[in-house]
JSON list of C-alpha atoms in Angstrom, two decimals:
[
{"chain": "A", "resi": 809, "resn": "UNK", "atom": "CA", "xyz": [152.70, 117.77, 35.61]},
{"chain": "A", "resi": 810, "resn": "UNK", "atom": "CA", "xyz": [150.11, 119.53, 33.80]},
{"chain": "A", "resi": 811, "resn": "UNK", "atom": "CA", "xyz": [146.49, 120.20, 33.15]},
{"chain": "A", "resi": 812, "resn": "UNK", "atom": "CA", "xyz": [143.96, 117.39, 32.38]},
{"chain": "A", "resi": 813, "resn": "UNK", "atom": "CA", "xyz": [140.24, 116.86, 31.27]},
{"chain": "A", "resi": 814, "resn": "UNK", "atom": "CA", "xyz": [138.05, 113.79, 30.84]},
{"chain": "A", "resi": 815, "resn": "UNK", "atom": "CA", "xyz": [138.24, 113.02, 26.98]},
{"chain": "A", "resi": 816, "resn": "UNK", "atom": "CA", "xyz": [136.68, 109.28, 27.06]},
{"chain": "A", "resi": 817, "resn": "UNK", "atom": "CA", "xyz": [135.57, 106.90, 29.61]},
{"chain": "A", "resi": 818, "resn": "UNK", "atom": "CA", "xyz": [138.30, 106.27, 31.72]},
{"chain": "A", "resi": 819, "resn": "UNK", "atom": "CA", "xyz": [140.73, 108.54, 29.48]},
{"chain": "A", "resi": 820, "resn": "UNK", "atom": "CA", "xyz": [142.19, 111.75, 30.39]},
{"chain": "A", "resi": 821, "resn": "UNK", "atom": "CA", "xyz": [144.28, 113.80, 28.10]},
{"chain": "A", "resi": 822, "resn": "UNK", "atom": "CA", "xyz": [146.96, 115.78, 29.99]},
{"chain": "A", "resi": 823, "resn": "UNK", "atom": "CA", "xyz": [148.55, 119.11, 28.51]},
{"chain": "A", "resi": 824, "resn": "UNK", "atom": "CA", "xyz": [152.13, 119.01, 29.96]},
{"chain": "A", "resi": 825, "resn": "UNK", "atom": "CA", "xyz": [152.86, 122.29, 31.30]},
{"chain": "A", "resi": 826, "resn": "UNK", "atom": "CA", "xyz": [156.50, 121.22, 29.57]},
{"chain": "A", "resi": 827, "resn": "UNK", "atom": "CA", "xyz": [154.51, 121.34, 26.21]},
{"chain": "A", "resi": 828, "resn": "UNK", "atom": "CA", "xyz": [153.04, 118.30, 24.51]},
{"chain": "A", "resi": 829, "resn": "UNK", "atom": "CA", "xyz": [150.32, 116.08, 25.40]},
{"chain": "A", "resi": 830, "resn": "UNK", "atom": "CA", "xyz": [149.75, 112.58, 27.17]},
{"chain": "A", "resi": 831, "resn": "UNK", "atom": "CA", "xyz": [146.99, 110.36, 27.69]},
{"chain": "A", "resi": 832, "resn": "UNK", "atom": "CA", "xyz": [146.45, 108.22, 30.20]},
{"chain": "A", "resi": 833, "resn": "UNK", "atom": "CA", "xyz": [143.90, 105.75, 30.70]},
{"chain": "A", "resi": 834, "resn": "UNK", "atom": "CA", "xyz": [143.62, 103.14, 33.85]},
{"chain": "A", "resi": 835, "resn": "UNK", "atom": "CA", "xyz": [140.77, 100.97, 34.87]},
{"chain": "A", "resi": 836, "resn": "UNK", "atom": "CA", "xyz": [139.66, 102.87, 37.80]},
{"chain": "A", "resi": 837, "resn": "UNK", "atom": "CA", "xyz": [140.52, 106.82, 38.10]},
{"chain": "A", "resi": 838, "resn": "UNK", "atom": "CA", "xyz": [141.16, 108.57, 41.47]},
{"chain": "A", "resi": 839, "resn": "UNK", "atom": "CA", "xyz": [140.46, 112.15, 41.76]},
{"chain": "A", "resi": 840, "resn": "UNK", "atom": "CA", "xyz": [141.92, 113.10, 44.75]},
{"chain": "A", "resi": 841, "resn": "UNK", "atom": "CA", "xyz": [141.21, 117.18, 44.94]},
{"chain": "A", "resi": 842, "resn": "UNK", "atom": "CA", "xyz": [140.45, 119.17, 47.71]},
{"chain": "A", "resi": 843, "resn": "UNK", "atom": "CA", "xyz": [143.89, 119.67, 49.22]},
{"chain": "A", "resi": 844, "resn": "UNK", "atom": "CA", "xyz": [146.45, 122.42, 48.64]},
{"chain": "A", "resi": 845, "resn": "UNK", "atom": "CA", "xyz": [149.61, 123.58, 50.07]},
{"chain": "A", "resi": 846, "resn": "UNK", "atom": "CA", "xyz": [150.14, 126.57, 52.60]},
{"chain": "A", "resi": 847, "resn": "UNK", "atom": "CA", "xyz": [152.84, 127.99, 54.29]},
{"chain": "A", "resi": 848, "resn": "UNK", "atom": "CA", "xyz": [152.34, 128.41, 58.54]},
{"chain": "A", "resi": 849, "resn": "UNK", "atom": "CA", "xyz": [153.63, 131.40, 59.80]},
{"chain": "A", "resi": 850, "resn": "UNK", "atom": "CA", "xyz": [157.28, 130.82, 60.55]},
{"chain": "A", "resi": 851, "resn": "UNK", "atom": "CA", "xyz": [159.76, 132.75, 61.53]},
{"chain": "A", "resi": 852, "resn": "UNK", "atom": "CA", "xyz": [162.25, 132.29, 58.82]},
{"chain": "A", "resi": 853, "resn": "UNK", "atom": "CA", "xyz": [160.26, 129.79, 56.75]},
{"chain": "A", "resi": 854, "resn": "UNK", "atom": "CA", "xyz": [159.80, 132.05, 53.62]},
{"chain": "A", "resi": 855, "resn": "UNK", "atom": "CA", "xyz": [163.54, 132.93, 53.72]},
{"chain": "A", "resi": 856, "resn": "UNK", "atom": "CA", "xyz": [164.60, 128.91, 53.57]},
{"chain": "A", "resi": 857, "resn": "UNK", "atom": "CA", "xyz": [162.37, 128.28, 50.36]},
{"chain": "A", "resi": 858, "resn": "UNK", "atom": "CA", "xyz": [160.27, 125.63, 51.34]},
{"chain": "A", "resi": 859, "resn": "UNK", "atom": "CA", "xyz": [159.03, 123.18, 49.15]},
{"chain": "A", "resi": 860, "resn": "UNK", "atom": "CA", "xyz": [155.15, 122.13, 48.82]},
{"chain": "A", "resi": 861, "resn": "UNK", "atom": "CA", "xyz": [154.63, 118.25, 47.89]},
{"chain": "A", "resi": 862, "resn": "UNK", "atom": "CA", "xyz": [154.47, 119.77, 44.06]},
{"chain": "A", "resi": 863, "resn": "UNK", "atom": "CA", "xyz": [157.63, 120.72, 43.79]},
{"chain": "A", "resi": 864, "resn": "UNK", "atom": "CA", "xyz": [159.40, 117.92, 46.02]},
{"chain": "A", "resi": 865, "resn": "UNK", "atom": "CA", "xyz": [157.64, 115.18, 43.74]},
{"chain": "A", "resi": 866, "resn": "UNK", "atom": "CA", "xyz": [159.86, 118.08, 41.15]},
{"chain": "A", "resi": 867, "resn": "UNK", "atom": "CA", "xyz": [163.19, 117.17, 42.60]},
{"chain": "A", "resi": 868, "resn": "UNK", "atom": "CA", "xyz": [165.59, 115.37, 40.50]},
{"chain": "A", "resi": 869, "resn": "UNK", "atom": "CA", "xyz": [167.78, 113.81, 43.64]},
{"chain": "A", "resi": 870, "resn": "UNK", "atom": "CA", "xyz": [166.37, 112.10, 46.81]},
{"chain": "A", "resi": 871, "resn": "UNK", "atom": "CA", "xyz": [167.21, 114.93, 49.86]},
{"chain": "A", "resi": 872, "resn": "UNK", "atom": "CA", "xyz": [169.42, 113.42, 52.60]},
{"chain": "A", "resi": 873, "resn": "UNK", "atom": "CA", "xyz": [166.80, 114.97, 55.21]},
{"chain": "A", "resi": 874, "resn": "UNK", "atom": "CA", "xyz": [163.82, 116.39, 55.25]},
{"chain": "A", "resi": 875, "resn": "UNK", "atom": "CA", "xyz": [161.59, 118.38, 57.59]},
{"chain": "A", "resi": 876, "resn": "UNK", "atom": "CA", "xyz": [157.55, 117.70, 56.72]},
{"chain": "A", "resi": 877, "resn": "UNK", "atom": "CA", "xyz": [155.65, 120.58, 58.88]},
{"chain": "A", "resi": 878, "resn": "UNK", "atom": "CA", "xyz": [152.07, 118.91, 58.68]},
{"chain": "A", "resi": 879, "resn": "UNK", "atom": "CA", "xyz": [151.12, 115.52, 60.04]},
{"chain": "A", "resi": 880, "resn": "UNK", "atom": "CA", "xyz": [148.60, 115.51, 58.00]},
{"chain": "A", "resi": 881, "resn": "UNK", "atom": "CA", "xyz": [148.01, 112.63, 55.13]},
{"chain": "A", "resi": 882, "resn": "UNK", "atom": "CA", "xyz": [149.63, 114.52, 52.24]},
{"chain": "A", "resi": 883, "resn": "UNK", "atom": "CA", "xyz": [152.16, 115.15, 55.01]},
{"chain": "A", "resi": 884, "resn": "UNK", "atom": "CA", "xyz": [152.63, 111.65, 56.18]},
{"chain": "A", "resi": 885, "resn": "UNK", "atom": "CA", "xyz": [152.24, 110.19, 52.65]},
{"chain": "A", "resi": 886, "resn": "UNK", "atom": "CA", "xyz": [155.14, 112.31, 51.30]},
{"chain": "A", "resi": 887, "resn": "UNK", "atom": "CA", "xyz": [156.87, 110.87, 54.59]},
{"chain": "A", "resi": 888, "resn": "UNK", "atom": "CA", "xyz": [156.75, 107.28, 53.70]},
{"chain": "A", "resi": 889, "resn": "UNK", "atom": "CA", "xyz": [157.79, 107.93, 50.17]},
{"chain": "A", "resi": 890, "resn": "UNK", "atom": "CA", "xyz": [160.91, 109.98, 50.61]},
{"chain": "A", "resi": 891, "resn": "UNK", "atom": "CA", "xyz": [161.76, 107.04, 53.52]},
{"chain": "A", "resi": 892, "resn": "UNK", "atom": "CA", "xyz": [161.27, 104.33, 51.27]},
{"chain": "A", "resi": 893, "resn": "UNK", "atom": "CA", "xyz": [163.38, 106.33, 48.28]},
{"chain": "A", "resi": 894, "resn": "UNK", "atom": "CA", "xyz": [166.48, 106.81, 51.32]},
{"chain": "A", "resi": 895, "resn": "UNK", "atom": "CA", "xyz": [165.83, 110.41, 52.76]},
{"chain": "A", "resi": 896, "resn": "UNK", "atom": "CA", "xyz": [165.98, 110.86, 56.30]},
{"chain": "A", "resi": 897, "resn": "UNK", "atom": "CA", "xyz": [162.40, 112.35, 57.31]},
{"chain": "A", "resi": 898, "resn": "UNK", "atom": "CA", "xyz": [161.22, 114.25, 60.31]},
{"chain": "A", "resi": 899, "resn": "UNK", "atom": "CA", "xyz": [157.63, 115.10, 60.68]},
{"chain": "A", "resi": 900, "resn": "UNK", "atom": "CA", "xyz": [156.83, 118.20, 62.68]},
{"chain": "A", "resi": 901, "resn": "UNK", "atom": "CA", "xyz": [152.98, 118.57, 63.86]},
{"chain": "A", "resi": 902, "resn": "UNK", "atom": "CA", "xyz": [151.57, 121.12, 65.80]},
{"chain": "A", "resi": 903, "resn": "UNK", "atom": "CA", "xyz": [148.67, 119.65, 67.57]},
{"chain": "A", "resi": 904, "resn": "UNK", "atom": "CA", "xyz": [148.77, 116.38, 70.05]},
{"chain": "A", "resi": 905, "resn": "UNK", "atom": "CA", "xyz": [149.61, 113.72, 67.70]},
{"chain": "A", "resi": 906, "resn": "UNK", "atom": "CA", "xyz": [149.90, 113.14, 63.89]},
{"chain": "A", "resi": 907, "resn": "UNK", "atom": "CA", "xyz": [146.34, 113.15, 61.63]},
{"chain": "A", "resi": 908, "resn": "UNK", "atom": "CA", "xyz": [145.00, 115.55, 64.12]},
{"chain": "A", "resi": 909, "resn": "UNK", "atom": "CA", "xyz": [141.57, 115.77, 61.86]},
{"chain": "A", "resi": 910, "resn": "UNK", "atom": "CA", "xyz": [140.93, 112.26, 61.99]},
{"chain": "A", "resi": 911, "resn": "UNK", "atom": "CA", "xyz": [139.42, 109.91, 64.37]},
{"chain": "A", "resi": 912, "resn": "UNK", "atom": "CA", "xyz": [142.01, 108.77, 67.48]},
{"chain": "A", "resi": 913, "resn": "UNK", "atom": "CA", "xyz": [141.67, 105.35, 66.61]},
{"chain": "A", "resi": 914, "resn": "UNK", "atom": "CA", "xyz": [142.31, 105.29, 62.93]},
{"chain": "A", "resi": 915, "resn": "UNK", "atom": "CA", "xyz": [145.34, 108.11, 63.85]},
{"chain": "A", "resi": 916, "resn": "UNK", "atom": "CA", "xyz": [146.67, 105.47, 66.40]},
{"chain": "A", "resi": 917, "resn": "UNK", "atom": "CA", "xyz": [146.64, 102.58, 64.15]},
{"chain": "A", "resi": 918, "resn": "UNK", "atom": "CA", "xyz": [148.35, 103.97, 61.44]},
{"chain": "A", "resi": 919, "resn": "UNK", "atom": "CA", "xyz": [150.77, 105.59, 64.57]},
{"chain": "A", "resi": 920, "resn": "UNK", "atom": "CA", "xyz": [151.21, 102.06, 65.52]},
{"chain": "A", "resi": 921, "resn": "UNK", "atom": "CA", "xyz": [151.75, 100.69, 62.04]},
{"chain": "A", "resi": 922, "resn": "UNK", "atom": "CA", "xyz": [154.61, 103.35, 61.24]},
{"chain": "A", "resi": 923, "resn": "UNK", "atom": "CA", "xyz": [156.46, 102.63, 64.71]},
{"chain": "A", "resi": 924, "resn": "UNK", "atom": "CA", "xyz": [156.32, 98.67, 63.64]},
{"chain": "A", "resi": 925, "resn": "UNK", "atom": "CA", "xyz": [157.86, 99.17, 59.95]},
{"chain": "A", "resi": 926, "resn": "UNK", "atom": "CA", "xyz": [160.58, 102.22, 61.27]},
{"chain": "A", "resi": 927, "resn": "UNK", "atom": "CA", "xyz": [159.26, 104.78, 60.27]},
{"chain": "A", "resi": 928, "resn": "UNK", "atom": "CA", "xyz": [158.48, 108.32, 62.26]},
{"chain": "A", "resi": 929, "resn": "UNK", "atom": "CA", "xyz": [158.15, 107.43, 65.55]},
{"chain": "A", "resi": 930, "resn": "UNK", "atom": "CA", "xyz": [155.31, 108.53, 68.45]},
{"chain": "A", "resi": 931, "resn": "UNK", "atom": "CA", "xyz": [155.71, 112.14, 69.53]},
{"chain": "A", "resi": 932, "resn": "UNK", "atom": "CA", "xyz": [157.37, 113.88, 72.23]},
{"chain": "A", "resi": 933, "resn": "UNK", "atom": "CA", "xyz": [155.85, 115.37, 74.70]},
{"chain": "A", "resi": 934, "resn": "UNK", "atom": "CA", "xyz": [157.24, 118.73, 73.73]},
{"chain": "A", "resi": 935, "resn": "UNK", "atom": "CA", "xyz": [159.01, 120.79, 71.38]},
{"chain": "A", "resi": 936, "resn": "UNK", "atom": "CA", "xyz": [159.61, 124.07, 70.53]},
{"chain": "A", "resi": 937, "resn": "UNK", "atom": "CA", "xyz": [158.14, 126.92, 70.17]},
{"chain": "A", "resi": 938, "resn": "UNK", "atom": "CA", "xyz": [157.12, 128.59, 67.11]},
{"chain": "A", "resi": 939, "resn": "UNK", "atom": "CA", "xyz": [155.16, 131.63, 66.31]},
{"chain": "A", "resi": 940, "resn": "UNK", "atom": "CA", "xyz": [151.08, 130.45, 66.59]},
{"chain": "A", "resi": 941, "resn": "UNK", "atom": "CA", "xyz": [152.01, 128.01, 68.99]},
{"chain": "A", "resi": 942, "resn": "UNK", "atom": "CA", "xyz": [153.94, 124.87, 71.02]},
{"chain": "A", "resi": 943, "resn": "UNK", "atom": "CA", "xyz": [155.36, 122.13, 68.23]},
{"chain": "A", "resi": 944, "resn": "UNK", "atom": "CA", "xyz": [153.86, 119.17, 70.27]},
{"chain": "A", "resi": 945, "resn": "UNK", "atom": "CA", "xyz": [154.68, 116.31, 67.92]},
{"chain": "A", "resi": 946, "resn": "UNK", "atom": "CA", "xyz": [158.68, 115.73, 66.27]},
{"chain": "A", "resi": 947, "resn": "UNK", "atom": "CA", "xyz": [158.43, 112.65, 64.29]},
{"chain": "A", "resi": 948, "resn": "UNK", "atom": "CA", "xyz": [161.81, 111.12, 63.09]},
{"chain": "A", "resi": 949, "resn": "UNK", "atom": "CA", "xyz": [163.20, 108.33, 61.36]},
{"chain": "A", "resi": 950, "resn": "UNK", "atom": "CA", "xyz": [166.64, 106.60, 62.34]}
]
């Protein structure tokens, strides 16, 4: 990881935050920025060290399990990847079903989708409580 700026068309030039440069050049660049990482307000959540998607991607061995809090894309994207690297993955989403900020049908499909390849499953009707609210949604893989 590191810090990187546009040096040529299609070419960025990364300063490693280990020291050192790379660059890196591709057909097509994505900038996908907008989205951060933030902590809800659970009881006990600063105290187990949670992890944002940074330093997860960090991790030098696959986790046997993991709990995502956040159905969100980055959420369900860092889902399917620690599936399809072996982890065990449970998704936990507050609101009535997983990409709550996107529209029903596209949220269903890729729903459906996941529940055809094994992945987290649809969501209970309940779950338990947490400070700010009811957990509505526990998505888990076998």
């Amino acid at each position: 990881m590191g810090r990187g700026c546009f040096i040529a068309e299609r070419t960025i030039e990364v300063a490693l935050n280990g020291g050192g440069t790379r660059t890196l050049r591709g057909d097509q660049v994505f900038l996908d920025v907008g989205a951060f990482a933030s902590f809800p307000a659970v009881l006990g959540l600063a105290e187990a060290a949670p992890l944002t998607h940074v330093e997860l991607l960090d991790l030098d061995t696959v986790p046997e399990h993991l709990l995502i809090l956040g159905g969100s894309y980055v959420g369900l994207e860092l889902a399917q990847a620690m599936r399809r690297l072996g982890s065990r993955v449970t998704v936990c989403e507050r609101e009535e079903r997983l990409l709550p900020h996107e529209d029903c049908d596209i949220a269903e499909a890729i729903a459906s989708c996941w529940r055809t390849r094994g992945s987290p499953s649809s969501p209970q009707p309940r779950g338990p409580r947490i400070p700010g609210g009811p957990v509505t949604g526990w998505h888990s893989t076998p």
